[in-house]
mmCIF file with all atom_site columns, C-alpha atoms in Angstrom:
data_model
loop_
_atom_site.group_PDB
_atom_site.id
_atom_site.type_symbol
_atom_site.label_atom_id
_atom_site.label_alt_id
_atom_site.label_comp_id
_atom_site.label_asym_id
_atom_site.label_entity_id
_atom_site.label_seq_id
_atom_site.pdbx_PDB_ins_code
_atom_site.Cartn_x
_atom_site.Cartn_y
_atom_site.Cartn_z
_atom_site.occupancy
_atom_site.B_iso_or_equiv
_atom_site.pdbx_formal_charge
_atom_site.auth_seq_id
_atom_site.auth_comp_id
_atom_site.auth_asym_id
_atom_site.auth_atom_id
_atom_site.pdbx_PDB_model_num
ATOM 1   C CA . UNK A 1 1   ? 99.398  93.245 87.654  1.00 0.00 ? 1   UNK A CA 1
ATOM 2   C CA . UNK A 1 2   ? 102.325 94.338 85.510  1.00 0.00 ? 2   UNK A CA 1
ATOM 3   C CA . UNK A 1 3   ? 104.927 92.112 83.935  1.00 0.00 ? 3   UNK A CA 1
ATOM 4   C CA . UNK A 1 4   ? 108.463 92.842 82.848  1.00 0.00 ? 4   UNK A CA 1
ATOM 5   C CA . UNK A 1 5   ? 112.051 92.426 83.893  1.00 0.00 ? 5   UNK A CA 1
ATOM 6   C CA . UNK A 1 6   ? 113.933 93.374 87.015  1.00 0.00 ? 6   UNK A CA 1
ATOM 7   C CA . UNK A 1 7   ? 117.309 92.670 88.617  1.00 0.00 ? 7   UNK A CA 1
ATOM 8   C CA . UNK A 1 8   ? 117.461 89.728 91.038  1.00 0.00 ? 8   UNK A CA 1
ATOM 9   C CA . UNK A 1 9   ? 115.645 90.361 94.297  1.00 0.00 ? 9   UNK A CA 1
ATOM 10  C CA . UNK A 1 10  ? 118.387 89.013 96.580  1.00 0.00 ? 10  UNK A CA 1
ATOM 11  C CA . UNK A 1 11  ? 121.376 87.722 94.661  1.00 0.00 ? 11  UNK A CA 1
ATOM 12  C CA . UNK A 1 12  ? 122.776 88.243 91.218  1.00 0.00 ? 12  UNK A CA 1
ATOM 13  C CA . UNK A 1 13  ? 123.509 85.571 88.669  1.00 0.00 ? 13  UNK A CA 1
ATOM 14  C CA . UNK A 1 14  ? 125.410 87.816 86.283  1.00 0.00 ? 14  UNK A CA 1
ATOM 15  C CA . UNK A 1 15  ? 129.159 87.794 86.028  1.00 0.00 ? 15  UNK A CA 1
ATOM 16  C CA . UNK A 1 16  ? 131.388 90.744 86.848  1.00 0.00 ? 16  UNK A CA 1
ATOM 17  C CA . UNK A 1 17  ? 131.500 91.691 83.171  1.00 0.00 ? 17  UNK A CA 1
ATOM 18  C CA . UNK A 1 18  ? 127.736 91.672 82.841  1.00 0.00 ? 18  UNK A CA 1
ATOM 19  C CA . UNK A 1 19  ? 127.562 88.314 81.078  1.00 0.00 ? 19  UNK A CA 1
ATOM 20  C CA . UNK A 1 20  ? 124.950 85.601 81.427  1.00 0.00 ? 20  UNK A CA 1
ATOM 21  C CA . UNK A 1 21  ? 124.602 83.301 84.428  1.00 0.00 ? 21  UNK A CA 1
ATOM 22  C CA . UNK A 1 22  ? 127.545 81.005 84.902  1.00 0.00 ? 22  UNK A CA 1
ATOM 23  C CA . UNK A 1 23  ? 127.200 77.928 82.714  1.00 0.00 ? 23  UNK A CA 1
ATOM 24  C CA . UNK A 1 24  ? 123.871 79.328 81.450  1.00 0.00 ? 24  UNK A CA 1
ATOM 25  C CA . UNK A 1 25  ? 121.930 77.552 84.199  1.00 0.00 ? 25  UNK A CA 1
ATOM 26  C CA . UNK A 1 26  ? 118.855 79.741 83.976  1.00 0.00 ? 26  UNK A CA 1
ATOM 27  C CA . UNK A 1 27  ? 115.899 79.993 81.633  1.00 0.00 ? 27  UNK A CA 1
ATOM 28  C CA . UNK A 1 28  ? 114.730 83.246 80.082  1.00 0.00 ? 28  UNK A CA 1
ATOM 29  C CA . UNK A 1 29  ? 110.946 83.848 79.995  1.00 0.00 ? 29  UNK A CA 1
ATOM 30  C CA . UNK A 1 30  ? 110.844 83.186 76.235  1.00 0.00 ? 30  UNK A CA 1
ATOM 31  C CA . UNK A 1 31  ? 112.649 79.851 76.698  1.00 0.00 ? 31  UNK A CA 1
ATOM 32  C CA . UNK A 1 32  ? 110.238 78.872 79.461  1.00 0.00 ? 32  UNK A CA 1
ATOM 33  C CA . UNK A 1 33  ? 107.211 79.701 77.317  1.00 0.00 ? 33  UNK A CA 1
ATOM 34  C CA . UNK A 1 34  ? 108.653 77.825 74.346  1.00 0.00 ? 34  UNK A CA 1
ATOM 35  C CA . UNK A 1 35  ? 109.155 74.709 76.495  1.00 0.00 ? 35  UNK A CA 1
ATOM 36  C CA . UNK A 1 36  ? 105.409 74.027 76.431  1.00 0.00 ? 36  UNK A CA 1
ATOM 37  C CA . UNK A 1 37  ? 104.871 73.953 80.190  1.00 0.00 ? 37  UNK A CA 1
ATOM 38  C CA . UNK A 1 38  ? 101.347 72.607 80.865  1.00 0.00 ? 38  UNK A CA 1
ATOM 39  C CA . UNK A 1 39  ? 98.870  75.214 82.065  1.00 0.00 ? 39  UNK A CA 1
ATOM 40  C CA . UNK A 1 40  ? 97.204  74.914 85.439  1.00 0.00 ? 40  UNK A CA 1
ATOM 41  C CA . UNK A 1 41  ? 93.439  74.551 85.181  1.00 0.00 ? 41  UNK A CA 1
ATOM 42  C CA . UNK A 1 42  ? 92.835  76.394 88.436  1.00 0.00 ? 42  UNK A CA 1
ATOM 43  C CA . UNK A 1 43  ? 96.023  78.151 89.558  1.00 0.00 ? 43  UNK A CA 1
ATOM 44  C CA . UNK A 1 44  ? 94.256  80.135 92.285  1.00 0.00 ? 44  UNK A CA 1
ATOM 45  C CA . UNK A 1 45  ? 93.155  76.912 93.972  1.00 0.00 ? 45  UNK A CA 1
ATOM 46  C CA . UNK A 1 46  ? 96.628  75.398 93.780  1.00 0.00 ? 46  UNK A CA 1
ATOM 47  C CA . UNK A 1 47  ? 98.332  78.555 95.066  1.00 0.00 ? 47  UNK A CA 1
ATOM 48  C CA . UNK A 1 48  ? 95.817  79.041 97.869  1.00 0.00 ? 48  UNK A CA 1
ATOM 49  C CA . UNK A 1 49  ? 96.108  75.439 98.994  1.00 0.00 ? 49  UNK A CA 1
ATOM 50  C CA . UNK A 1 50  ? 99.898  75.432 99.044  1.00 0.00 ? 50  UNK A CA 1
ATOM 51  C CA . UNK A 1 51  ? 100.018 78.784 100.817 1.00 0.00 ? 51  UNK A CA 1
ATOM 52  C CA . UNK A 1 52  ? 97.636  77.538 103.499 1.00 0.00 ? 52  UNK A CA 1
ATOM 53  C CA . UNK A 1 53  ? 99.652  74.374 104.045 1.00 0.00 ? 53  UNK A CA 1
ATOM 54  C CA . UNK A 1 54  ? 103.182 75.751 104.048 1.00 0.00 ? 54  UNK A CA 1
ATOM 55  C CA . UNK A 1 55  ? 102.824 79.423 105.164 1.00 0.00 ? 55  UNK A CA 1
ATOM 56  C CA . UNK A 1 56  ? 105.791 80.524 103.034 1.00 0.00 ? 56  UNK A CA 1
ATOM 57  C CA . UNK A 1 57  ? 107.859 83.598 103.849 1.00 0.00 ? 57  UNK A CA 1
ATOM 58  C CA . UNK A 1 58  ? 110.464 85.211 101.568 1.00 0.00 ? 58  UNK A CA 1
ATOM 59  C CA . UNK A 1 59  ? 113.211 82.771 100.484 1.00 0.00 ? 59  UNK A CA 1
ATOM 60  C CA . UNK A 1 60  ? 110.853 79.804 100.883 1.00 0.00 ? 60  UNK A CA 1
ATOM 61  C CA . UNK A 1 61  ? 110.377 77.348 98.018  1.00 0.00 ? 61  UNK A CA 1
ATOM 62  C CA . UNK A 1 62  ? 107.349 75.042 97.907  1.00 0.00 ? 62  UNK A CA 1
ATOM 63  C CA . UNK A 1 63  ? 107.609 72.038 95.590  1.00 0.00 ? 63  UNK A CA 1
ATOM 64  C CA . UNK A 1 64  ? 104.368 70.155 94.921  1.00 0.00 ? 64  UNK A CA 1
ATOM 65  C CA . UNK A 1 65  ? 103.547 67.081 92.864  1.00 0.00 ? 65  UNK A CA 1
ATOM 66  C CA . UNK A 1 66  ? 100.142 66.958 91.229  1.00 0.00 ? 66  UNK A CA 1
ATOM 67  C CA . UNK A 1 67  ? 98.421  63.931 89.800  1.00 0.00 ? 67  UNK A CA 1
ATOM 68  C CA . UNK A 1 68  ? 95.670  63.867 87.159  1.00 0.00 ? 68  UNK A CA 1
ATOM 69  C CA . UNK A 1 69  ? 93.061  66.602 87.584  1.00 0.00 ? 69  UNK A CA 1
ATOM 70  C CA . UNK A 1 70  ? 95.604  68.625 89.593  1.00 0.00 ? 70  UNK A CA 1
ATOM 71  C CA . UNK A 1 71  ? 95.075  66.601 92.734  1.00 0.00 ? 71  UNK A CA 1
ATOM 72  C CA . UNK A 1 72  ? 97.875  67.063 95.221  1.00 0.00 ? 72  UNK A CA 1
ATOM 73  C CA . UNK A 1 73  ? 100.021 63.972 95.704  1.00 0.00 ? 73  UNK A CA 1
ATOM 74  C CA . UNK A 1 74  ? 102.798 65.361 97.907  1.00 0.00 ? 74  UNK A CA 1
ATOM 75  C CA . UNK A 1 75  ? 104.510 68.641 98.760  1.00 0.00 ? 75  UNK A CA 1
ATOM 76  C CA . UNK A 1 76  ? 107.433 70.019 100.718 1.00 0.00 ? 76  UNK A CA 1
ATOM 77  C CA . UNK A 1 77  ? 108.711 73.473 101.614 1.00 0.00 ? 77  UNK A CA 1
ATOM 78  C CA . UNK A 1 78  ? 112.187 74.627 102.495 1.00 0.00 ? 78  UNK A CA 1
ATOM 79  C CA . UNK A 1 79  ? 114.204 77.804 102.894 1.00 0.00 ? 79  UNK A CA 1
ATOM 80  C CA . UNK A 1 80  ? 116.823 78.327 100.209 1.00 0.00 ? 80  UNK A CA 1
ATOM 81  C CA . UNK A 1 81  ? 119.365 81.020 100.980 1.00 0.00 ? 81  UNK A CA 1
ATOM 82  C CA . UNK A 1 82  ? 122.438 81.184 98.826  1.00 0.00 ? 82  UNK A CA 1
ATOM 83  C CA . UNK A 1 83  ? 125.240 83.706 98.442  1.00 0.00 ? 83  UNK A CA 1
ATOM 84  C CA . UNK A 1 84  ? 125.585 82.682 94.797  1.00 0.00 ? 84  UNK A CA 1
ATOM 85  C CA . UNK A 1 85  ? 122.243 81.474 93.453  1.00 0.00 ? 85  UNK A CA 1
ATOM 86  C CA . UNK A 1 86  ? 122.604 78.980 90.643  1.00 0.00 ? 86  UNK A CA 1
ATOM 87  C CA . UNK A 1 87  ? 120.250 76.683 88.756  1.00 0.00 ? 87  UNK A CA 1
ATOM 88  C CA . UNK A 1 88  ? 122.425 73.671 89.540  1.00 0.00 ? 88  UNK A CA 1
ATOM 89  C CA . UNK A 1 89  ? 122.171 74.309 93.264  1.00 0.00 ? 89  UNK A CA 1
ATOM 90  C CA . UNK A 1 90  ? 118.411 74.820 93.025  1.00 0.00 ? 90  UNK A CA 1
ATOM 91  C CA . UNK A 1 91  ? 118.043 71.642 90.974  1.00 0.00 ? 91  UNK A CA 1
ATOM 92  C CA . UNK A 1 92  ? 119.814 69.630 93.649  1.00 0.00 ? 92  UNK A CA 1
ATOM 93  C CA . UNK A 1 93  ? 117.692 71.127 96.419  1.00 0.00 ? 93  UNK A CA 1
ATOM 94  C CA . UNK A 1 94  ? 114.453 70.367 94.560  1.00 0.00 ? 94  UNK A CA 1
ATOM 95  C CA . UNK A 1 95  ? 115.526 66.856 93.603  1.00 0.00 ? 95  UNK A CA 1
ATOM 96  C CA . UNK A 1 96  ? 116.458 66.111 97.212  1.00 0.00 ? 96  UNK A CA 1
ATOM 97  C CA . UNK A 1 97  ? 112.948 67.059 98.387  1.00 0.00 ? 97  UNK A CA 1
ATOM 98  C CA . UNK A 1 98  ? 111.239 65.162 95.581  1.00 0.00 ? 98  UNK A CA 1
ATOM 99  C CA . UNK A 1 99  ? 113.122 62.013 96.520  1.00 0.00 ? 99  UNK A CA 1
ATOM 100 C CA . UNK A 1 100 ? 111.930 62.352 100.100 1.00 0.00 ? 100 UNK A CA 1
ATOM 101 C CA . UNK A 1 101 ? 108.245 62.767 99.358  1.00 0.00 ? 101 UNK A CA 1
ATOM 102 C CA . UNK A 1 102 ? 107.492 60.634 96.285  1.00 0.00 ? 102 UNK A CA 1
ATOM 103 C CA . UNK A 1 103 ? 108.980 57.689 94.338  1.00 0.00 ? 103 UNK A CA 1
ATOM 104 C CA . UNK A 1 104 ? 110.384 58.489 90.907  1.00 0.00 ? 104 UNK A CA 1
ATOM 105 C CA . UNK A 1 105 ? 108.535 57.699 87.678  1.00 0.00 ? 105 UNK A CA 1
ATOM 106 C CA . UNK A 1 106 ? 111.596 57.010 85.550  1.00 0.00 ? 106 UNK A CA 1
ATOM 107 C CA . UNK A 1 107 ? 110.261 53.634 84.386  1.00 0.00 ? 107 UNK A CA 1
ATOM 108 C CA . UNK A 1 108 ? 107.297 55.251 82.673  1.00 0.00 ? 108 UNK A CA 1
ATOM 109 C CA . UNK A 1 109 ? 107.566 56.167 79.025  1.00 0.00 ? 109 UNK A CA 1
ATOM 110 C CA . UNK A 1 110 ? 105.448 59.261 79.585  1.00 0.00 ? 110 UNK A CA 1
ATOM 111 C CA . UNK A 1 111 ? 105.244 61.163 82.894  1.00 0.00 ? 111 UNK A CA 1
ATOM 112 C CA . UNK A 1 112 ? 101.826 61.088 84.522  1.00 0.00 ? 112 UNK A CA 1
ATOM 113 C CA . UNK A 1 113 ? 102.530 63.391 87.443  1.00 0.00 ? 113 UNK A CA 1
ATOM 114 C CA . UNK A 1 114 ? 103.504 67.038 87.326  1.00 0.00 ? 114 UNK A CA 1
ATOM 115 C CA . UNK A 1 115 ? 105.732 69.041 89.651  1.00 0.00 ? 115 UNK A CA 1
ATOM 116 C CA . UNK A 1 116 ? 105.018 72.722 90.242  1.00 0.00 ? 116 UNK A CA 1
ATOM 117 C CA . UNK A 1 117 ? 107.127 75.182 92.178  1.00 0.00 ? 117 UNK A CA 1
ATOM 118 C CA . UNK A 1 118 ? 105.980 78.191 94.169  1.00 0.00 ? 118 UNK A CA 1
ATOM 119 C CA . UNK A 1 119 ? 108.733 80.532 95.336  1.00 0.00 ? 119 UNK A CA 1
ATOM 120 C CA . UNK A 1 120 ? 108.100 83.278 97.882  1.00 0.00 ? 120 UNK A CA 1
ATOM 121 C CA . UNK A 1 121 ? 110.510 86.183 97.532  1.00 0.00 ? 121 UNK A CA 1
ATOM 122 C CA . UNK A 1 122 ? 111.056 89.877 98.031  1.00 0.00 ? 122 UNK A CA 1
ATOM 123 C CA . UNK A 1 123 ? 110.755 92.361 95.195  1.00 0.00 ? 123 UNK A CA 1
ATOM 124 C CA . UNK A 1 124 ? 107.933 92.782 92.727  1.00 0.00 ? 124 UNK A CA 1
ATOM 125 C CA . UNK A 1 125 ? 106.289 90.381 90.318  1.00 0.00 ? 125 UNK A CA 1
ATOM 126 C CA . UNK A 1 126 ? 108.649 90.954 87.405  1.00 0.00 ? 126 UNK A CA 1
ATOM 127 C CA . UNK A 1 127 ? 110.892 88.110 86.267  1.00 0.00 ? 127 UNK A CA 1
ATOM 128 C CA . UNK A 1 128 ? 114.387 88.059 87.763  1.00 0.00 ? 128 UNK A CA 1
ATOM 129 C CA . UNK A 1 129 ? 117.459 85.994 87.036  1.00 0.00 ? 129 UNK A CA 1
ATOM 130 C CA . UNK A 1 130 ? 116.825 84.235 90.339  1.00 0.00 ? 130 UNK A CA 1
ATOM 131 C CA . UNK A 1 131 ? 113.486 83.116 88.890  1.00 0.00 ? 131 UNK A CA 1
ATOM 132 C CA . UNK A 1 132 ? 115.313 81.934 85.781  1.00 0.00 ? 132 UNK A CA 1
ATOM 133 C CA . UNK A 1 133 ? 117.615 79.793 87.920  1.00 0.00 ? 133 UNK A CA 1
ATOM 134 C CA . UNK A 1 134 ? 114.631 78.240 89.709  1.00 0.00 ? 134 UNK A CA 1
ATOM 135 C CA . UNK A 1 135 ? 113.005 77.499 86.343  1.00 0.00 ? 135 UNK A CA 1
ATOM 136 C CA . UNK A 1 136 ? 116.154 75.753 85.143  1.00 0.00 ? 136 UNK A CA 1
ATOM 137 C CA . UNK A 1 137 ? 116.363 73.803 88.384  1.00 0.00 ? 137 UNK A CA 1
ATOM 138 C CA . UNK A 1 138 ? 112.711 72.752 88.283  1.00 0.00 ? 138 UNK A CA 1
ATOM 139 C CA . UNK A 1 139 ? 112.906 71.538 84.690  1.00 0.00 ? 139 UNK A CA 1
ATOM 140 C CA . UNK A 1 140 ? 116.072 69.533 85.315  1.00 0.00 ? 140 UNK A CA 1
ATOM 141 C CA . UNK A 1 141 ? 114.828 68.049 88.603  1.00 0.00 ? 141 UNK A CA 1
ATOM 142 C CA . UNK A 1 142 ? 111.625 66.912 86.903  1.00 0.00 ? 142 UNK A CA 1
ATOM 143 C CA . UNK A 1 143 ? 113.582 65.210 84.122  1.00 0.00 ? 143 UNK A CA 1
ATOM 144 C CA . UNK A 1 144 ? 115.758 63.347 86.636  1.00 0.00 ? 144 UNK A CA 1
ATOM 145 C CA . UNK A 1 145 ? 112.733 62.247 88.693  1.00 0.00 ? 145 UNK A CA 1
ATOM 146 C CA . UNK A 1 146 ? 110.490 61.221 85.804  1.00 0.00 ? 146 UNK A CA 1
ATOM 147 C CA . UNK A 1 147 ? 107.955 64.022 86.252  1.00 0.00 ? 147 UNK A CA 1
ATOM 148 C CA . UNK A 1 148 ? 106.433 66.565 83.916  1.00 0.00 ? 148 UNK A CA 1
ATOM 149 C CA . UNK A 1 149 ? 107.739 70.053 84.510  1.00 0.00 ? 149 UNK A CA 1
ATOM 150 C CA . UNK A 1 150 ? 104.818 72.196 85.602  1.00 0.00 ? 150 UNK A CA 1
ATOM 151 C CA . UNK A 1 151 ? 104.212 75.818 86.479  1.00 0.00 ? 151 UNK A CA 1
ATOM 152 C CA . UNK A 1 152 ? 106.629 78.151 88.215  1.00 0.00 ? 152 UNK A CA 1
ATOM 153 C CA . UNK A 1 153 ? 104.785 80.521 90.554  1.00 0.00 ? 153 UNK A CA 1
ATOM 154 C CA . UNK A 1 154 ? 106.138 83.529 92.405  1.00 0.00 ? 154 UNK A CA 1
ATOM 155 C CA . UNK A 1 155 ? 104.665 84.915 95.604  1.00 0.00 ? 155 UNK A CA 1
ATOM 156 C CA . UNK A 1 156 ? 105.542 88.542 96.395  1.00 0.00 ? 156 UNK A CA 1
ATOM 157 C CA . UNK A 1 157 ? 104.004 91.417 98.336  1.00 0.00 ? 157 UNK A CA 1
ATOM 158 C CA . UNK A 1 158 ? 101.948 92.283 95.283  1.00 0.00 ? 158 UNK A CA 1
ATOM 159 C CA . UNK A 1 159 ? 100.388 88.815 95.107  1.00 0.00 ? 159 UNK A CA 1
ATOM 160 C CA . UNK A 1 160 ? 101.069 85.691 93.059  1.00 0.00 ? 160 UNK A CA 1
ATOM 161 C CA . UNK A 1 161 ? 101.663 85.044 89.411  1.00 0.00 ? 161 UNK A CA 1
ATOM 162 C CA . UNK A 1 162 ? 102.277 82.061 87.160  1.00 0.00 ? 162 UNK A CA 1
ATOM 163 C CA . UNK A 1 163 ? 105.285 83.113 85.116  1.00 0.00 ? 163 UNK A CA 1
ATOM 164 C CA . UNK A 1 164 ? 104.900 82.631 81.392  1.00 0.00 ? 164 UNK A CA 1
ATOM 165 C CA . UNK A 1 165 ? 101.116 82.472 81.566  1.00 0.00 ? 165 UNK A CA 1
ATOM 166 C CA . UNK A 1 166 ? 100.191 86.037 82.464  1.00 0.00 ? 166 UNK A CA 1
ATOM 167 C CA . UNK A 1 167 ? 97.832  84.842 85.196  1.00 0.00 ? 167 UNK A CA 1
ATOM 168 C CA . UNK A 1 168 ? 97.978  85.999 88.787  1.00 0.00 ? 168 UNK A CA 1
ATOM 169 C CA . UNK A 1 169 ? 96.132  87.568 91.683  1.00 0.00 ? 169 UNK A CA 1
ATOM 170 C CA . UNK A 1 170 ? 96.570  89.828 94.704  1.00 0.00 ? 170 UNK A CA 1
ATOM 171 C CA . UNK A 1 171 ? 95.818  87.161 97.291  1.00 0.00 ? 171 UNK A CA 1
ATOM 172 C CA . UNK A 1 172 ? 97.563  85.285 98.726  1.00 0.00 ? 172 UNK A CA 1
ATOM 173 C CA . UNK A 1 173 ? 100.760 87.314 98.861  1.00 0.00 ? 173 UNK A CA 1
ATOM 174 C CA . UNK A 1 174 ? 104.034 87.043 100.748 1.00 0.00 ? 174 UNK A CA 1
ATOM 175 C CA . UNK A 1 175 ? 102.425 89.125 103.511 1.00 0.00 ? 175 UNK A CA 1
ATOM 176 C CA . UNK A 1 176 ? 99.204  87.110 103.708 1.00 0.00 ? 176 UNK A CA 1
ATOM 177 C CA . UNK A 1 177 ? 98.278  85.110 106.751 1.00 0.00 ? 177 UNK A CA 1
ATOM 178 C CA . UNK A 1 178 ? 97.432  81.552 105.708 1.00 0.00 ? 178 UNK A CA 1
ATOM 179 C CA . UNK A 1 179 ? 93.984  80.108 106.105 1.00 0.00 ? 179 UNK A CA 1
ATOM 180 C CA . UNK A 1 180 ? 93.796  77.710 109.026 1.00 0.00 ? 180 UNK A CA 1
ATOM 181 C CA . UNK A 1 181 ? 94.348  74.074 108.072 1.00 0.00 ? 181 UNK A CA 1
ATOM 182 C CA . UNK A 1 182 ? 95.194  72.714 111.491 1.00 0.00 ? 182 UNK A CA 1
ATOM 183 C CA . UNK A 1 183 ? 98.628  71.618 112.636 1.00 0.00 ? 183 UNK A CA 1
ATOM 184 C CA . UNK A 1 184 ? 100.651 70.744 109.534 1.00 0.00 ? 184 UNK A CA 1
ATOM 185 C CA . UNK A 1 185 ? 104.370 70.172 109.159 1.00 0.00 ? 185 UNK A CA 1
ATOM 186 C CA . UNK A 1 186 ? 106.400 71.763 106.400 1.00 0.00 ? 186 UNK A CA 1
ATOM 187 C CA . UNK A 1 187 ? 107.315 68.467 104.754 1.00 0.00 ? 187 UNK A CA 1
ATOM 188 C CA . UNK A 1 188 ? 104.629 65.871 104.274 1.00 0.00 ? 188 UNK A CA 1
ATOM 189 C CA . UNK A 1 189 ? 104.444 62.280 103.213 1.00 0.00 ? 189 UNK A CA 1
ATOM 190 C CA . UNK A 1 190 ? 102.603 61.401 99.995  1.00 0.00 ? 190 UNK A CA 1
ATOM 191 C CA . UNK A 1 191 ? 98.838  61.766 100.205 1.00 0.00 ? 191 UNK A CA 1
ATOM 192 C CA . UNK A 1 192 ? 96.350  59.158 99.076  1.00 0.00 ? 192 UNK A CA 1
ATOM 193 C CA . UNK A 1 193 ? 93.452  60.934 97.408  1.00 0.00 ? 193 UNK A CA 1
ATOM 194 C CA . UNK A 1 194 ? 90.241  59.043 96.853  1.00 0.00 ? 194 UNK A CA 1
ATOM 195 C CA . UNK A 1 195 ? 87.810  61.783 96.043  1.00 0.00 ? 195 UNK A CA 1
ATOM 196 C CA . UNK A 1 196 ? 87.874  65.505 95.569  1.00 0.00 ? 196 UNK A CA 1
ATOM 197 C CA . UNK A 1 197 ? 88.051  68.135 92.909  1.00 0.00 ? 197 UNK A CA 1
ATOM 198 C CA . UNK A 1 198 ? 91.459  69.773 93.178  1.00 0.00 ? 198 UNK A CA 1
ATOM 199 C CA . UNK A 1 199 ? 94.560  70.539 95.183  1.00 0.00 ? 199 UNK A CA 1
ATOM 200 C CA . UNK A 1 200 ? 92.954  72.923 97.639  1.00 0.00 ? 200 UNK A CA 1
ATOM 201 C CA . UNK A 1 201 ? 90.090  70.526 98.333  1.00 0.00 ? 201 UNK A CA 1
ATOM 202 C CA . UNK A 1 202 ? 92.572  67.722 98.926  1.00 0.00 ? 202 UNK A CA 1
ATOM 203 C CA . UNK A 1 203 ? 94.472  69.879 101.376 1.00 0.00 ? 203 UNK A CA 1
ATOM 204 C CA . UNK A 1 204 ? 91.316  70.749 103.292 1.00 0.00 ? 204 UNK A CA 1
ATOM 205 C CA . UNK A 1 205 ? 90.287  67.117 103.548 1.00 0.00 ? 205 UNK A CA 1
ATOM 206 C CA . UNK A 1 206 ? 93.738  66.037 104.673 1.00 0.00 ? 206 UNK A CA 1
ATOM 207 C CA . UNK A 1 207 ? 93.810  68.688 107.395 1.00 0.00 ? 207 UNK A CA 1
ATOM 208 C CA . UNK A 1 208 ? 90.398  67.617 108.644 1.00 0.00 ? 208 UNK A CA 1
ATOM 209 C CA . UNK A 1 209 ? 91.504  64.039 109.267 1.00 0.00 ? 209 UNK A CA 1
#
């Protein structure tokens, strides 16, 4: 897979004079990398599990909260269509879903759970300003909910990639048909995980119940 820069896939965040996003509510790839976002141990497992559960199509965001050992705690998916994409708007949308699916951890001195975001969109795998707005929104939503900010993953026709890490794969993609996990709703209540070795395994066990 190739990496680089591209204009936004659906909407633009630049001003009429070609300036930066309004109020600077986006993160450039270098800023994201410098933020020290924790690496996923097994991104393919996380991506595959979330894709199977939520069956995302372009313009779908999937927010997931992982506990220790990358075990899935809760997740939600939603369509986000905006005429004027902005990190503030994305932050509010993510925070709203987080509040629905999991209690905050603001009383903890150090976050113990991590939120990751997978966004399915049109275009290729190169970073866009729309991605930068989602990164800004994810980081801010995590801060306000007492979570660690985790990976930002894009899902396009070419496959998936974890931005800032240089890791990705061809499957699943935005065109992939999800693996069968039974009848699952888009938004789920928090999961209680007793055993298992990762997010995908947790998803399979939940579906089998």
